[in-house]
PDB file of C-alpha atoms in Angstrom:
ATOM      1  CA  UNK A   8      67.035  70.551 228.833  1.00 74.00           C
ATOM      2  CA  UNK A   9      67.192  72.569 225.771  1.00 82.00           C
ATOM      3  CA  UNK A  10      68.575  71.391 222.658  1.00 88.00           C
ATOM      4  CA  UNK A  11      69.417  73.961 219.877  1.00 92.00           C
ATOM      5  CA  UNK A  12      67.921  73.258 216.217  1.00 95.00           C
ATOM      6  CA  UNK A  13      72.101  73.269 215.434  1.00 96.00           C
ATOM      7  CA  UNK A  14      72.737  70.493 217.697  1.00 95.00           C
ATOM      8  CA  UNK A  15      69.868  68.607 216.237  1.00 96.00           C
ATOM      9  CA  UNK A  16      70.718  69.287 212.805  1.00 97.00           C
ATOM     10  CA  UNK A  17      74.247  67.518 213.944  1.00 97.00           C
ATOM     11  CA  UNK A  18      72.722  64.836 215.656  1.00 97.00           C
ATOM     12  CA  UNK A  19      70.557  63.942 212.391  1.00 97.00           C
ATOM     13  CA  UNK A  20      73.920  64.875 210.151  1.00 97.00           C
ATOM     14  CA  UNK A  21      76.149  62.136 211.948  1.00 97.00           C
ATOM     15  CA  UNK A  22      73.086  59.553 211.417  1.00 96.00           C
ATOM     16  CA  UNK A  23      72.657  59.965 208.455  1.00 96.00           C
ATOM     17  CA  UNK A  24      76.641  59.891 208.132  1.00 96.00           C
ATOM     18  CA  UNK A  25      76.883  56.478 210.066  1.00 95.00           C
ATOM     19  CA  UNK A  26      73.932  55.063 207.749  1.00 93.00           C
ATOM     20  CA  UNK A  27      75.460  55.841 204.260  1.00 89.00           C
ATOM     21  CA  UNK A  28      79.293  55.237 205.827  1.00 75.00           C
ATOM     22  CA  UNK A  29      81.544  53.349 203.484  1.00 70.00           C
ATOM     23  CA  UNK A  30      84.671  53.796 201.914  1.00 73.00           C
ATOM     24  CA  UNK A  31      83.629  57.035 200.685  1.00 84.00           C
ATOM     25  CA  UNK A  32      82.703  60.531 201.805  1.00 93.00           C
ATOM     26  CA  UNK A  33      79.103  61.539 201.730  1.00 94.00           C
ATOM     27  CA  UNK A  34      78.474  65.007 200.330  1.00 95.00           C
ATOM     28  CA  UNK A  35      76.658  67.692 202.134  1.00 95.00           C
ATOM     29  CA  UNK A  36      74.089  68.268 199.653  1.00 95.00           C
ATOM     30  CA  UNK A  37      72.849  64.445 199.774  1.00 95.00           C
ATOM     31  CA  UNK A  38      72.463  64.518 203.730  1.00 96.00           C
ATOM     32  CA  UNK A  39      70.358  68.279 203.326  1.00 96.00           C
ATOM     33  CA  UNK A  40      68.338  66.525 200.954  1.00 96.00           C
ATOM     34  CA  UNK A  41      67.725  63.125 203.179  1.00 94.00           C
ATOM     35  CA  UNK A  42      66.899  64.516 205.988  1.00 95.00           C
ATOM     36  CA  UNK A  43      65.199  67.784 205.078  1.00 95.00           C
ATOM     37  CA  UNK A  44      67.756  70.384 206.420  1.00 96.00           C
ATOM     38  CA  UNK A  45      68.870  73.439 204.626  1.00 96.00           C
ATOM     39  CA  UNK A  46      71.983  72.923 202.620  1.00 95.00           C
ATOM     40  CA  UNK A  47      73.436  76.232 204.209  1.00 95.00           C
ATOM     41  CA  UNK A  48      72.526  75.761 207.407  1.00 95.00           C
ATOM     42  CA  UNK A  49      73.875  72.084 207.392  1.00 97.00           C
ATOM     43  CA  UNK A  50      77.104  73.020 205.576  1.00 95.00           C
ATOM     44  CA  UNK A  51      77.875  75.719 209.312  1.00 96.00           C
ATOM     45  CA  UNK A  52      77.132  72.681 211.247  1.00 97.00           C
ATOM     46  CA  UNK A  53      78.913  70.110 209.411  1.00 97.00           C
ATOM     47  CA  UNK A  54      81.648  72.942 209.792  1.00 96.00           C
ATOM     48  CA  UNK A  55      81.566  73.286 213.643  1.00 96.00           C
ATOM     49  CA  UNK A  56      81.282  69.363 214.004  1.00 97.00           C
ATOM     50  CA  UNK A  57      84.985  69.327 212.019  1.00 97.00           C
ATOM     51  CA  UNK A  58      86.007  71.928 214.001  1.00 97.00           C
ATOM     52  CA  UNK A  59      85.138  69.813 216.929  1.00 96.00           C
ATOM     53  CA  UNK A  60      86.515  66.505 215.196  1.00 96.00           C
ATOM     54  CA  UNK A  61      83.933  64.661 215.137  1.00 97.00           C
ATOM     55  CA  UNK A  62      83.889  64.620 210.965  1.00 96.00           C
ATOM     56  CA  UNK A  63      86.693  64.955 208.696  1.00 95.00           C
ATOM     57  CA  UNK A  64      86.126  66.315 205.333  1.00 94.00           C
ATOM     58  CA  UNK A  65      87.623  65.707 201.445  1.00 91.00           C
ATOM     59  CA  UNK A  66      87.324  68.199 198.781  1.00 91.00           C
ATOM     60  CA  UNK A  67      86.531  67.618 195.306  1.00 86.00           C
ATOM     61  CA  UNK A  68      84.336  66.012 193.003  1.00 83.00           C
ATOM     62  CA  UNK A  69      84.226  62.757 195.026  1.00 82.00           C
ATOM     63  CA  UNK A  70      84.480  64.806 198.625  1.00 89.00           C
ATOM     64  CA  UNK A  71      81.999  65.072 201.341  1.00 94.00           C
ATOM     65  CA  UNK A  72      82.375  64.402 204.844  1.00 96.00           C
ATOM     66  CA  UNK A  73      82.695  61.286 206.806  1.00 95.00           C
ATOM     67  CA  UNK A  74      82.753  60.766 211.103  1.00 96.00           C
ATOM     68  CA  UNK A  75      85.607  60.730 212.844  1.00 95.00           C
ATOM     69  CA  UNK A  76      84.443  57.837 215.072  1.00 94.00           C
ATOM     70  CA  UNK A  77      83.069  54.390 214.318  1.00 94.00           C
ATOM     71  CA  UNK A  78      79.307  55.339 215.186  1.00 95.00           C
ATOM     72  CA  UNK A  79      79.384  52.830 218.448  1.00 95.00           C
ATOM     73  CA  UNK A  80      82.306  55.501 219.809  1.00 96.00           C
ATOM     74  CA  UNK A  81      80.229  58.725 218.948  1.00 96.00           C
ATOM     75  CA  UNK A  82      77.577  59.975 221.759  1.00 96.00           C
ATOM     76  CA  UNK A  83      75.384  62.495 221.890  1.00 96.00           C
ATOM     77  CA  UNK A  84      76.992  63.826 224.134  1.00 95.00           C
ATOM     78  CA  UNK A  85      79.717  65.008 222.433  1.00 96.00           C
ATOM     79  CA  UNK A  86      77.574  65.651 219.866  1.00 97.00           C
ATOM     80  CA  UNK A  87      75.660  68.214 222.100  1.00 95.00           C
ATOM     81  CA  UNK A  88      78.994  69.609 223.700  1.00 94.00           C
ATOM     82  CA  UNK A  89      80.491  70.251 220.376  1.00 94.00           C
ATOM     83  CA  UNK A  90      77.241  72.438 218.959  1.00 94.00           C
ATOM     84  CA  UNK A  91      75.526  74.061 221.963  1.00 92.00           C
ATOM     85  CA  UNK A  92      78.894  73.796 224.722  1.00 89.00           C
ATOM     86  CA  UNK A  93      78.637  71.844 228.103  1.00 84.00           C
ATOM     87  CA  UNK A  94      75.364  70.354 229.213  1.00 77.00           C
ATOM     88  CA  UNK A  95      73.532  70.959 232.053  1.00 61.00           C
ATOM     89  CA  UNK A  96      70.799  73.151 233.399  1.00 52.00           C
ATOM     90  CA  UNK A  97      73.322  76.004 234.951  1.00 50.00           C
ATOM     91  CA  UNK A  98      74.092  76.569 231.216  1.00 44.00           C
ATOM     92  CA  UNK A  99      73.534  79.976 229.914  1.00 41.00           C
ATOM     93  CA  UNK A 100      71.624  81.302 232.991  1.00 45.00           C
ATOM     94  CA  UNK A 101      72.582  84.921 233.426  1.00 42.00           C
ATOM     95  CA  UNK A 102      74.006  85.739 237.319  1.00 44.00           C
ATOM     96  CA  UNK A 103      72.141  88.438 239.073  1.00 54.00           C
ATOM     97  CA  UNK A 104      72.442  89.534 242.711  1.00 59.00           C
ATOM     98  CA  UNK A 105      70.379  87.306 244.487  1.00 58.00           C
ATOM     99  CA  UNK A 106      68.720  88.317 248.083  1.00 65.00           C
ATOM    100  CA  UNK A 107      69.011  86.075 251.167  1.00 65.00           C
ATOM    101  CA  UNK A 108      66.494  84.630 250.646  1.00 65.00           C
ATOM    102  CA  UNK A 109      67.046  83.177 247.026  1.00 71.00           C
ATOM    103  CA  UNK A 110      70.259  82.501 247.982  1.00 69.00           C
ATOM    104  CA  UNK A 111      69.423  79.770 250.446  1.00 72.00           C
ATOM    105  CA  UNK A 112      66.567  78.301 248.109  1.00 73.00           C
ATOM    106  CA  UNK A 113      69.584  78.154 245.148  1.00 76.00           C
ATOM    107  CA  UNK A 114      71.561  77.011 247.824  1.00 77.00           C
ATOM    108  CA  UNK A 115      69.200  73.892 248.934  1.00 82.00           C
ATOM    109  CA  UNK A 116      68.212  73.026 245.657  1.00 86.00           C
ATOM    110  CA  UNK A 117      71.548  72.997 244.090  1.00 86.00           C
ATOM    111  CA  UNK A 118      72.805  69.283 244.732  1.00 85.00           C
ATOM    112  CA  UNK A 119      69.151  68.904 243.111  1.00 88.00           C
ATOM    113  CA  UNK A 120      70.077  70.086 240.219  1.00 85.00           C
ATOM    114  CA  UNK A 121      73.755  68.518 240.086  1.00 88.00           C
ATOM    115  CA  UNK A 122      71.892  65.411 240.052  1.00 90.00           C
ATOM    116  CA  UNK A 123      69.732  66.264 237.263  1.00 88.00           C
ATOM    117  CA  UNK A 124      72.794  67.651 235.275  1.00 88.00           C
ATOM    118  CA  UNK A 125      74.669  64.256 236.065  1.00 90.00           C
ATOM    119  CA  UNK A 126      71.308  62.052 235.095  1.00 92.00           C
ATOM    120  CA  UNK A 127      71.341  64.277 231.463  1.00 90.00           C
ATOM    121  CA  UNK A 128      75.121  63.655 230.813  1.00 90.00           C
ATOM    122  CA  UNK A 129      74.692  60.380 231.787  1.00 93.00           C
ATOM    123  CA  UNK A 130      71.485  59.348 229.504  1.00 94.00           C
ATOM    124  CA  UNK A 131      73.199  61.002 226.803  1.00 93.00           C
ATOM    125  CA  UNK A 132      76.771  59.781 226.889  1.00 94.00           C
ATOM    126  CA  UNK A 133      74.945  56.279 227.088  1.00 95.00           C
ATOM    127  CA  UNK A 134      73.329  56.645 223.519  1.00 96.00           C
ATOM    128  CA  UNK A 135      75.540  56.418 220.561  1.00 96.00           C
ATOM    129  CA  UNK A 136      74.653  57.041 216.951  1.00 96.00           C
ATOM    130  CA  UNK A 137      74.732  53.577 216.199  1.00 96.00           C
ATOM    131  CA  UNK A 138      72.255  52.661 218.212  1.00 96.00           C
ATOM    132  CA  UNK A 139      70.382  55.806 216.386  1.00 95.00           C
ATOM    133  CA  UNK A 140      71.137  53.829 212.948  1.00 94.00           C
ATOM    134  CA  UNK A 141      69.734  50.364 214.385  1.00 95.00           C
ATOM    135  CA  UNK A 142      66.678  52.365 216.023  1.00 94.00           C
ATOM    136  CA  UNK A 143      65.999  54.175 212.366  1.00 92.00           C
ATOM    137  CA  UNK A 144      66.653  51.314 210.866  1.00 91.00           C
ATOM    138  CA  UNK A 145      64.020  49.056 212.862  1.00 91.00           C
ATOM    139  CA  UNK A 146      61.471  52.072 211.962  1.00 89.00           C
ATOM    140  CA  UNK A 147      61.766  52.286 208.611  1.00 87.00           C
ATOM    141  CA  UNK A 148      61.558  48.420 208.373  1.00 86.00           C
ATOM    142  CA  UNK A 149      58.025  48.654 210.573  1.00 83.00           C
ATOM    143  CA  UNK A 150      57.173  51.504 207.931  1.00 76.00           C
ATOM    144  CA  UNK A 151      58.287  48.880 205.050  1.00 74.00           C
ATOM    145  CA  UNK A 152      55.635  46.337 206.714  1.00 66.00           C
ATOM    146  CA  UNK A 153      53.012  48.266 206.906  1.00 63.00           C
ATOM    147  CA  UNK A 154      52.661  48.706 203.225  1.00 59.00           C
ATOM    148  CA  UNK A 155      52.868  44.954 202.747  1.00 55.00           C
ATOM    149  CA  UNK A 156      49.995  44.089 204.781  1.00 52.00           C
TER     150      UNK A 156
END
C-alpha cells in the first residue's frame, strides 16, 4: 500500500488537531510548525480535508481549523479516502490489453488481492486518531522519562 506524503501530512494535521482540541480553532501556522510540515503545503491539505468534511474552518484573528469528528469517530480511513481516493491495491493501476495468459493469472489471483484490499480497509478503519493521540501521548511521556533517569 502506498500512502501519499498529502495523506500523511493529513493524518499528522488531524493529530495534532485532536491533541490541541478545545473550544477553540487551532491555526494552520501552529500545526506546520509542530509537526514540521510546510505551511503551504499544509494549508492545500487542510483545504482538501474541509472539502472532504473532516475539518471545519473560522476566519480571523482567532480562526484556524478544528475536526469535524470527535477524534474516537475519525479513521484513517477516511482520512486516506479523502486525500489519495479509495484504498486498495487496484488503485491507480493503468489497464492494458492483457494476453491469455495474464488474464488467467489476474484472474486466479484476484480474490487474493480482494482479500488484501479488505484486510487494508479493515486495519485502517479500525484505527482512529484518538488512539493516535493516546499512542503519541504514551511516547512522548517514555521520551519525558528518559531524561529523568
Amino acid at each position: 500500500m502506498q500512502v501519499s506524503l498529502k495523506a500523511t501530512y493529513a493524518i499528522l494535521a488531524a493529530l495534532d488537531l485532536a491533541m490541541h482540541n478545545g473550544d477553540s480553532p487551532v491555526q494552520a501556522k501552529s500545526i506546520a510548525k509542530r509537526q514540521s510540515i510546510p505551511a503551504r503545503f499544509l494549508e492545500q491539505v487542510l483545504n482538501a480535508m474541509k472539502k472532504a468534511g473532516l475539518v471545519t474552518s473560522l476566519r480571523g484573528a482567532q480562526g484556524g481549523y478544528m475536526l469535524s469528528k470527535k477524534p474516537s469517530e475519525l479513521s484513517l480511513a477516511e482520512i486516506l479516502e479523502a486525500l489519495d481516493g479509495p484504498i486498495g491495491p487496484h488503485r491507480g493501476q493503468a489497464s492494458h490489453r492483457l494476453s491469455r495468459r495474464d488474464h488467467r493469472q489476474v484472474s486466479l489471483l484476484a480474490s487474493v488481492w480482494d482479500r488484501v484490499k479488505q484486510a487494508e480497509l479493515s486495519v485502517l478503519a479500525s484505527i482512529t486518531v484518538k488512539e493516535l493521540v493516546d499512542r503519541q501521548r504514551e511516547l512522548e511521556q517514555q521520551h519525558a522519562l528518559m531524561y529523568h533517569i
